[in-house]
mmCIF file of C-alpha atoms and ligand atoms in Angstrom:
data_model
loop_
_atom_site.group_PDB
_atom_site.id
_atom_site.type_symbol
_atom_site.label_atom_id
_atom_site.label_comp_id
_atom_site.label_asym_id
_atom_site.label_seq_id
_atom_site.Cartn_x
_atom_site.Cartn_y
_atom_site.Cartn_z
ATOM 1 C CA MET A 1 2.030 -71.118 138.180
ATOM 2 C CA SER A 2 4.352 -71.233 135.345
ATOM 3 C CA GLY A 3 4.882 -72.306 131.903
ATOM 4 C CA ALA A 4 7.577 -73.990 130.284
ATOM 5 C CA ARG A 5 10.991 -73.901 132.499
ATOM 6 C CA GLY A 6 12.041 -70.223 132.521
ATOM 7 C CA GLU A 7 9.111 -68.667 131.190
ATOM 8 C CA ASN A 8 7.340 -65.976 132.988
ATOM 9 C CA TRP A 9 3.393 -66.236 132.204
ATOM 10 C CA ARG A 10 2.775 -63.605 135.307
ATOM 11 C CA GLY A 11 0.482 -60.671 134.386
ATOM 12 C CA GLY A 12 -3.261 -59.876 133.783
ATOM 13 C CA ARG A 13 -3.225 -60.149 129.714
ATOM 14 C CA ILE A 14 -1.134 -62.323 127.973
ATOM 15 C CA GLY A 15 -0.896 -62.468 123.939
ATOM 16 C CA ILE A 16 -0.219 -65.566 122.221
ATOM 17 C CA LEU A 17 0.631 -65.835 118.560
ATOM 18 C CA GLY A 18 0.558 -69.515 117.413
ATOM 19 C CA GLY A 19 2.019 -70.111 113.905
ATOM 20 C CA THR A 20 4.377 -72.547 111.730
ATOM 21 C CA PHE A 21 6.761 -69.558 111.470
ATOM 22 C CA ASP A 22 8.619 -70.989 108.673
ATOM 23 C CA PRO A 23 9.807 -68.263 108.739
ATOM 24 C CA PRO A 24 8.881 -65.607 110.860
ATOM 25 C CA HIS A 25 8.320 -62.550 108.932
ATOM 26 C CA GLY A 26 7.503 -58.633 109.740
ATOM 27 C CA GLY A 27 3.780 -58.967 109.668
ATOM 28 C CA HIS A 28 4.329 -61.585 112.707
ATOM 29 C CA VAL A 29 6.090 -59.095 114.826
ATOM 30 C CA ARG A 30 4.298 -56.088 114.069
ATOM 31 C CA MET A 31 0.660 -57.812 114.799
ATOM 32 C CA ALA A 32 2.069 -58.805 118.238
ATOM 33 C CA ALA A 33 3.508 -54.903 118.603
ATOM 34 C CA ALA A 34 0.168 -53.709 117.844
ATOM 35 C CA ALA A 35 -1.997 -55.981 119.792
ATOM 36 C CA ARG A 36 0.481 -55.612 122.777
ATOM 37 C CA THR A 37 0.492 -51.836 122.934
ATOM 38 C CA VAL A 38 -3.589 -51.166 121.747
ATOM 39 C CA LEU A 39 -4.721 -54.103 124.046
ATOM 40 C CA GLY A 40 -2.247 -53.566 127.155
ATOM 41 C CA LEU A 41 -0.559 -56.842 126.984
ATOM 42 C CA GLU A 42 2.028 -57.493 129.297
ATOM 43 C CA HIS A 43 3.850 -60.095 127.052
ATOM 44 C CA VAL A 44 3.106 -62.000 123.662
ATOM 45 C CA PHE A 45 4.471 -65.431 123.262
ATOM 46 C CA PHE A 46 4.968 -66.887 120.289
ATOM 47 C CA SER A 47 4.305 -70.439 119.866
ATOM 48 C CA PRO A 48 5.735 -71.974 117.047
ATOM 49 C CA ALA A 49 3.682 -75.368 116.327
ATOM 50 C CA PRO A 50 6.092 -78.448 116.364
ATOM 51 C CA HIS A 51 3.527 -80.555 114.258
ATOM 52 C CA PRO A 52 1.175 -77.814 112.350
ATOM 53 C CA PRO A 53 -2.003 -80.064 111.781
ATOM 54 C CA HIS A 54 -3.159 -77.705 108.301
ATOM 55 C CA LYS A 55 -0.206 -77.782 106.790
ATOM 56 C CA ASN A 56 0.163 -81.704 106.302
ATOM 57 C CA ALA A 57 0.147 -81.245 102.762
ATOM 58 C CA GLU A 58 3.803 -79.742 102.128
ATOM 59 C CA PRO A 59 7.019 -80.643 104.208
ATOM 60 C CA VAL A 60 7.603 -78.189 107.088
ATOM 61 C CA THR A 61 11.181 -77.142 108.245
ATOM 62 C CA ALA A 62 12.274 -78.588 111.396
ATOM 63 C CA TRP A 63 11.016 -77.067 114.496
ATOM 64 C CA GLU A 64 14.528 -76.448 115.943
ATOM 65 C CA HIS A 65 15.058 -74.031 113.027
ATOM 66 C CA ARG A 66 11.810 -72.277 112.964
ATOM 67 C CA ARG A 67 12.217 -71.927 116.915
ATOM 68 C CA ALA A 68 15.333 -70.513 116.350
ATOM 69 C CA MET A 69 14.182 -68.283 113.732
ATOM 70 C CA THR A 70 11.474 -67.101 115.899
ATOM 71 C CA ALA A 71 14.205 -66.194 118.785
ATOM 72 C CA ALA A 72 15.868 -64.462 116.303
ATOM 73 C CA ALA A 73 13.105 -62.175 115.191
ATOM 74 C CA LEU A 74 12.226 -61.193 118.546
ATOM 75 C CA GLU A 75 15.830 -60.316 119.480
ATOM 76 C CA GLY A 76 15.606 -56.589 120.617
ATOM 77 C CA GLU A 77 11.817 -56.912 120.852
ATOM 78 C CA SER A 78 10.523 -55.847 124.211
ATOM 79 C CA GLY A 79 7.535 -58.049 125.658
ATOM 80 C CA MET A 80 7.744 -60.756 123.148
ATOM 81 C CA SER A 81 9.426 -64.064 123.327
ATOM 82 C CA VAL A 82 9.175 -67.670 122.321
ATOM 83 C CA THR A 83 7.319 -70.190 124.308
ATOM 84 C CA ASP A 84 8.052 -73.938 124.246
ATOM 85 C CA ILE A 85 4.639 -74.839 126.032
ATOM 86 C CA GLU A 86 3.469 -76.674 123.148
ATOM 87 C CA SER A 87 3.721 -80.153 123.525
ATOM 88 C CA ALA A 88 6.188 -81.993 120.725
ATOM 89 C CA SER A 89 4.068 -85.085 120.319
ATOM 90 C CA GLY A 90 0.646 -85.297 118.473
ATOM 91 C CA PRO A 91 -0.528 -82.616 115.900
ATOM 92 C CA SER A 92 -0.359 -79.000 117.415
ATOM 93 C CA TYR A 93 -4.003 -77.929 118.046
ATOM 94 C CA THR A 94 -4.679 -74.574 119.210
ATOM 95 C CA VAL A 95 -7.134 -75.715 121.804
ATOM 96 C CA GLU A 96 -4.408 -77.687 123.433
ATOM 97 C CA LEU A 97 -2.121 -74.914 123.254
ATOM 98 C CA LEU A 98 -4.847 -72.626 125.040
ATOM 99 C CA ARG A 99 -5.368 -75.500 127.372
ATOM 100 C CA SER A 100 -1.806 -75.247 128.473
ATOM 101 C CA ALA A 101 -1.312 -71.641 128.655
ATOM 102 C CA SER A 102 -4.751 -71.259 130.976
ATOM 103 C CA ARG A 103 -2.698 -73.885 133.075
ATOM 104 C CA ALA A 104 0.357 -71.766 133.079
ATOM 105 C CA THR A 105 -1.131 -68.374 134.001
ATOM 106 C CA ALA A 106 -4.398 -66.920 135.539
ATOM 107 C CA ALA A 107 -4.200 -64.127 133.058
ATOM 108 C CA ASP A 108 -6.593 -63.445 130.437
ATOM 109 C CA LEU A 109 -5.316 -65.049 127.446
ATOM 110 C CA TYR A 110 -5.668 -63.141 123.798
ATOM 111 C CA PHE A 111 -4.848 -65.001 120.845
ATOM 112 C CA ILE A 112 -3.668 -63.577 117.781
ATOM 113 C CA LEU A 113 -4.288 -64.507 114.331
ATOM 114 C CA GLY A 114 -4.871 -63.384 110.712
ATOM 115 C CA ALA A 115 -8.334 -63.151 108.781
ATOM 116 C CA ASP A 116 -7.403 -66.039 106.837
ATOM 117 C CA SER A 117 -6.791 -68.215 109.839
ATOM 118 C CA MET A 118 -10.051 -66.876 111.507
ATOM 119 C CA ALA A 119 -11.906 -68.042 108.058
ATOM 120 C CA GLN A 120 -10.685 -71.441 108.940
ATOM 121 C CA LEU A 121 -11.537 -71.657 112.819
ATOM 122 C CA ALA A 122 -14.613 -73.910 112.274
ATOM 123 C CA SER A 123 -12.456 -76.616 110.861
ATOM 124 C CA TRP A 124 -10.229 -76.485 114.019
ATOM 125 C CA ARG A 125 -10.183 -78.774 116.946
ATOM 126 C CA GLU A 126 -13.082 -77.643 119.457
ATOM 127 C CA PRO A 127 -13.595 -73.984 118.275
ATOM 128 C CA GLU A 128 -16.016 -73.467 120.887
ATOM 129 C CA GLU A 129 -14.034 -74.242 123.606
ATOM 130 C CA ILE A 130 -11.178 -72.186 121.824
ATOM 131 C CA LEU A 131 -13.959 -69.250 122.140
ATOM 132 C CA ARG A 132 -14.141 -69.901 125.854
ATOM 133 C CA LEU A 133 -10.656 -69.801 126.785
ATOM 134 C CA CYS A 134 -9.401 -66.815 124.872
ATOM 135 C CA THR A 135 -10.314 -63.465 123.343
ATOM 136 C CA LEU A 136 -9.678 -63.631 119.612
ATOM 137 C CA VAL A 137 -7.551 -60.612 118.128
ATOM 138 C CA VAL A 138 -7.945 -60.654 114.076
ATOM 139 C CA PHE A 139 -5.600 -58.837 111.667
ATOM 140 C CA PRO A 140 -6.725 -57.923 108.533
ATOM 141 C CA ARG A 141 -5.197 -59.953 105.471
ATOM 142 C CA ASP A 142 -5.884 -60.432 101.799
ATOM 143 C CA ASP A 143 -8.971 -58.365 101.768
ATOM 144 C CA ARG A 144 -10.986 -61.264 103.919
ATOM 145 C CA ALA A 145 -14.095 -60.453 105.526
ATOM 146 C CA VAL A 146 -13.873 -60.910 109.225
ATOM 147 C CA ARG A 147 -16.619 -63.020 110.529
ATOM 148 C CA LEU A 148 -16.840 -65.656 113.326
ATOM 149 C CA PRO A 149 -17.286 -69.130 111.394
ATOM 150 C CA VAL A 150 -18.773 -70.628 114.427
ATOM 151 C CA PRO A 151 -21.408 -70.248 117.016
ATOM 152 C CA GLY A 152 -20.489 -67.707 119.872
ATOM 153 C CA PRO A 153 -20.368 -66.400 122.711
ATOM 154 C CA ALA A 154 -17.162 -65.051 121.910
ATOM 155 C CA SER A 155 -14.733 -62.177 122.736
ATOM 156 C CA LEU A 156 -13.225 -60.695 119.539
ATOM 157 C CA VAL A 157 -10.917 -57.639 118.907
ATOM 158 C CA VAL A 158 -10.971 -56.721 115.440
ATOM 159 C CA PHE A 159 -8.006 -54.692 114.223
ATOM 160 C CA GLU A 160 -8.173 -52.897 110.938
ATOM 161 C CA ALA A 161 -4.297 -51.891 110.846
ATOM 162 C CA PRO A 162 -1.813 -52.580 110.362
ATOM 163 C CA ARG A 163 -2.283 -54.531 107.020
ATOM 164 C CA VAL A 164 1.109 -56.224 106.181
ATOM 165 C CA ASP A 165 1.200 -57.839 102.685
ATOM 166 C CA VAL A 166 3.892 -60.338 103.328
ATOM 167 C CA SER A 167 3.575 -64.406 103.631
ATOM 168 C CA SER A 168 5.887 -66.903 104.857
ATOM 169 C CA THR A 169 5.284 -68.553 101.564
ATOM 170 C CA GLU A 170 5.905 -65.613 99.258
ATOM 171 C CA ILE A 171 9.262 -65.581 101.283
ATOM 172 C CA ARG A 172 10.612 -68.892 101.200
ATOM 173 C CA ALA A 173 9.892 -68.681 97.353
ATOM 174 C CA ALA A 174 11.945 -65.496 97.167
ATOM 175 C CA PHE A 175 14.967 -67.429 99.118
ATOM 176 C CA THR A 176 14.486 -70.225 96.800
ATOM 177 C CA ALA A 177 14.650 -67.888 93.875
ATOM 178 C CA GLY A 178 17.595 -66.075 95.227
ATOM 179 C CA ALA A 179 15.369 -62.995 95.174
ATOM 180 C CA PRO A 180 15.556 -59.945 97.201
ATOM 181 C CA VAL A 181 13.683 -60.096 100.339
ATOM 182 C CA ALA A 182 14.040 -56.439 101.350
ATOM 183 C CA GLY A 183 12.837 -55.936 105.083
ATOM 184 C CA ALA A 184 10.259 -58.955 104.803
ATOM 185 C CA VAL A 185 11.949 -60.543 107.532
ATOM 186 C CA PRO A 186 13.995 -59.414 110.442
ATOM 187 C CA ASP A 187 17.811 -59.178 109.742
ATOM 188 C CA ALA A 188 18.644 -61.728 112.132
ATOM 189 C CA VAL A 189 16.148 -64.185 110.523
ATOM 190 C CA ALA A 190 17.617 -63.474 107.269
ATOM 191 C CA ALA A 191 21.227 -64.115 108.806
ATOM 192 C CA TYR A 192 19.956 -67.521 110.120
ATOM 193 C CA ILE A 193 18.376 -68.686 106.799
ATOM 194 C CA GLY A 194 21.415 -68.035 104.972
ATOM 195 C CA ARG A 195 23.892 -69.446 107.688
ATOM 196 C CA ASN A 196 21.962 -72.827 107.989
ATOM 197 C CA GLY A 197 20.980 -72.937 104.118
ATOM 198 C CA LEU A 198 17.277 -73.109 104.929
ATOM 199 C CA TYR A 199 14.897 -72.881 101.828
ATOM 200 C CA ARG A 200 17.620 -73.639 98.971
ATOM 201 C CA ARG A 201 16.550 -75.525 95.911
ATOM 202 C CA SER A 202 16.987 -79.315 96.783
HETATM 203 P P1 ATP B 301 2.027 -69.582 104.997
HETATM 204 O O1 ATP B 301 2.217 -68.331 103.900
HETATM 205 O O2 ATP B 301 3.555 -70.669 105.049
HETATM 206 O O3 ATP B 301 0.722 -69.963 105.234
HETATM 207 P P2 ATP B 301 1.843 -67.486 107.031
HETATM 208 O O4 ATP B 301 2.751 -66.089 106.694
HETATM 209 O O5 ATP B 301 0.250 -67.283 107.059
HETATM 210 O O6 ATP B 301 2.590 -68.647 106.468
HETATM 211 P P3 ATP B 301 2.014 -68.635 109.806
HETATM 212 O O7 ATP B 301 2.907 -68.883 110.469
HETATM 213 O O8 ATP B 301 1.262 -69.814 109.381
HETATM 214 O O9 ATP B 301 2.493 -67.210 108.639
HETATM 215 O O10 ATP B 301 0.935 -67.353 110.520
HETATM 216 C C1 ATP B 301 0.850 -67.660 111.881
HETATM 217 C C2 ATP B 301 -0.308 -66.654 112.028
HETATM 218 O O11 ATP B 301 -0.435 -65.309 111.696
HETATM 219 C C3 ATP B 301 -2.159 -67.139 111.327
HETATM 220 O O12 ATP B 301 -2.768 -66.657 112.115
HETATM 221 C C4 ATP B 301 -1.637 -66.091 110.116
HETATM 222 O O13 ATP B 301 -3.062 -65.829 109.853
HETATM 223 C C5 ATP B 301 -1.198 -64.791 110.711
HETATM 224 N N1 ATP B 301 -0.755 -63.925 109.791
HETATM 225 C C6 ATP B 301 0.844 -64.288 109.302
HETATM 226 N N2 ATP B 301 1.098 -63.117 108.384
HETATM 227 C C7 ATP B 301 0.185 -62.333 108.329
HETATM 228 C C8 ATP B 301 -0.146 -60.990 107.997
HETATM 229 N N3 ATP B 301 0.684 -60.493 106.581
HETATM 230 N N4 ATP B 301 -1.301 -60.362 108.126
HETATM 231 C C9 ATP B 301 -2.048 -60.711 108.983
HETATM 232 N N5 ATP B 301 -2.018 -62.136 109.448
HETATM 233 C C10 ATP B 301 -0.742 -62.661 109.219
#
């Protein structure tokens, strides 16, 4: 069994962090690192959604840039990499990501998300199927209560820490304003953004 070409999905427990990653930031990396260590995950795959269905209102940076920035964010991190397993055609639904992953591996899947995303779960496509396909691993965000917004049975792991108060929205705004981002994004991501002129005022 294998995922997208060249990816190694072998293992007992594999983590997946799906997102828009526009841009990826330290919060994403710290969540994945904590989940990996505490839950004994062999690997965490970051999957930049080609067409994020929840972000229709605003334009999203091209997938190629978001993918490259995510790869840059994970340089030097052990046990984490980008996956190309999501289909580039049609909206990027988490249930389809998990279906593709479960075809790629016999490992137990751990889907990592923030409490803000968890609160939206009922509006996602096939939420009950999502609960069947993976264990949800939820990280705190913005003082949001963590509750399962769809009927279980569910496997759920709730982390109380780390709490990292950073968002891609704030980071984009800071780059647009030319304000310092002081450690909010990995250096390689900041360099990529600068080199490619991303988030500049148009
Ligand atoms: P935006 O500000 O554009 O909405 P974001 O910072 O939420 O972006 P995404 O790529 O949309 O970043 O997030 C991917 C996943 O990571 C989501 O499940 C989100 O809840 C979670 N996440 C992102 N940042 C944090 C954070 N600081 N703490 C906890 N969870 C986070």
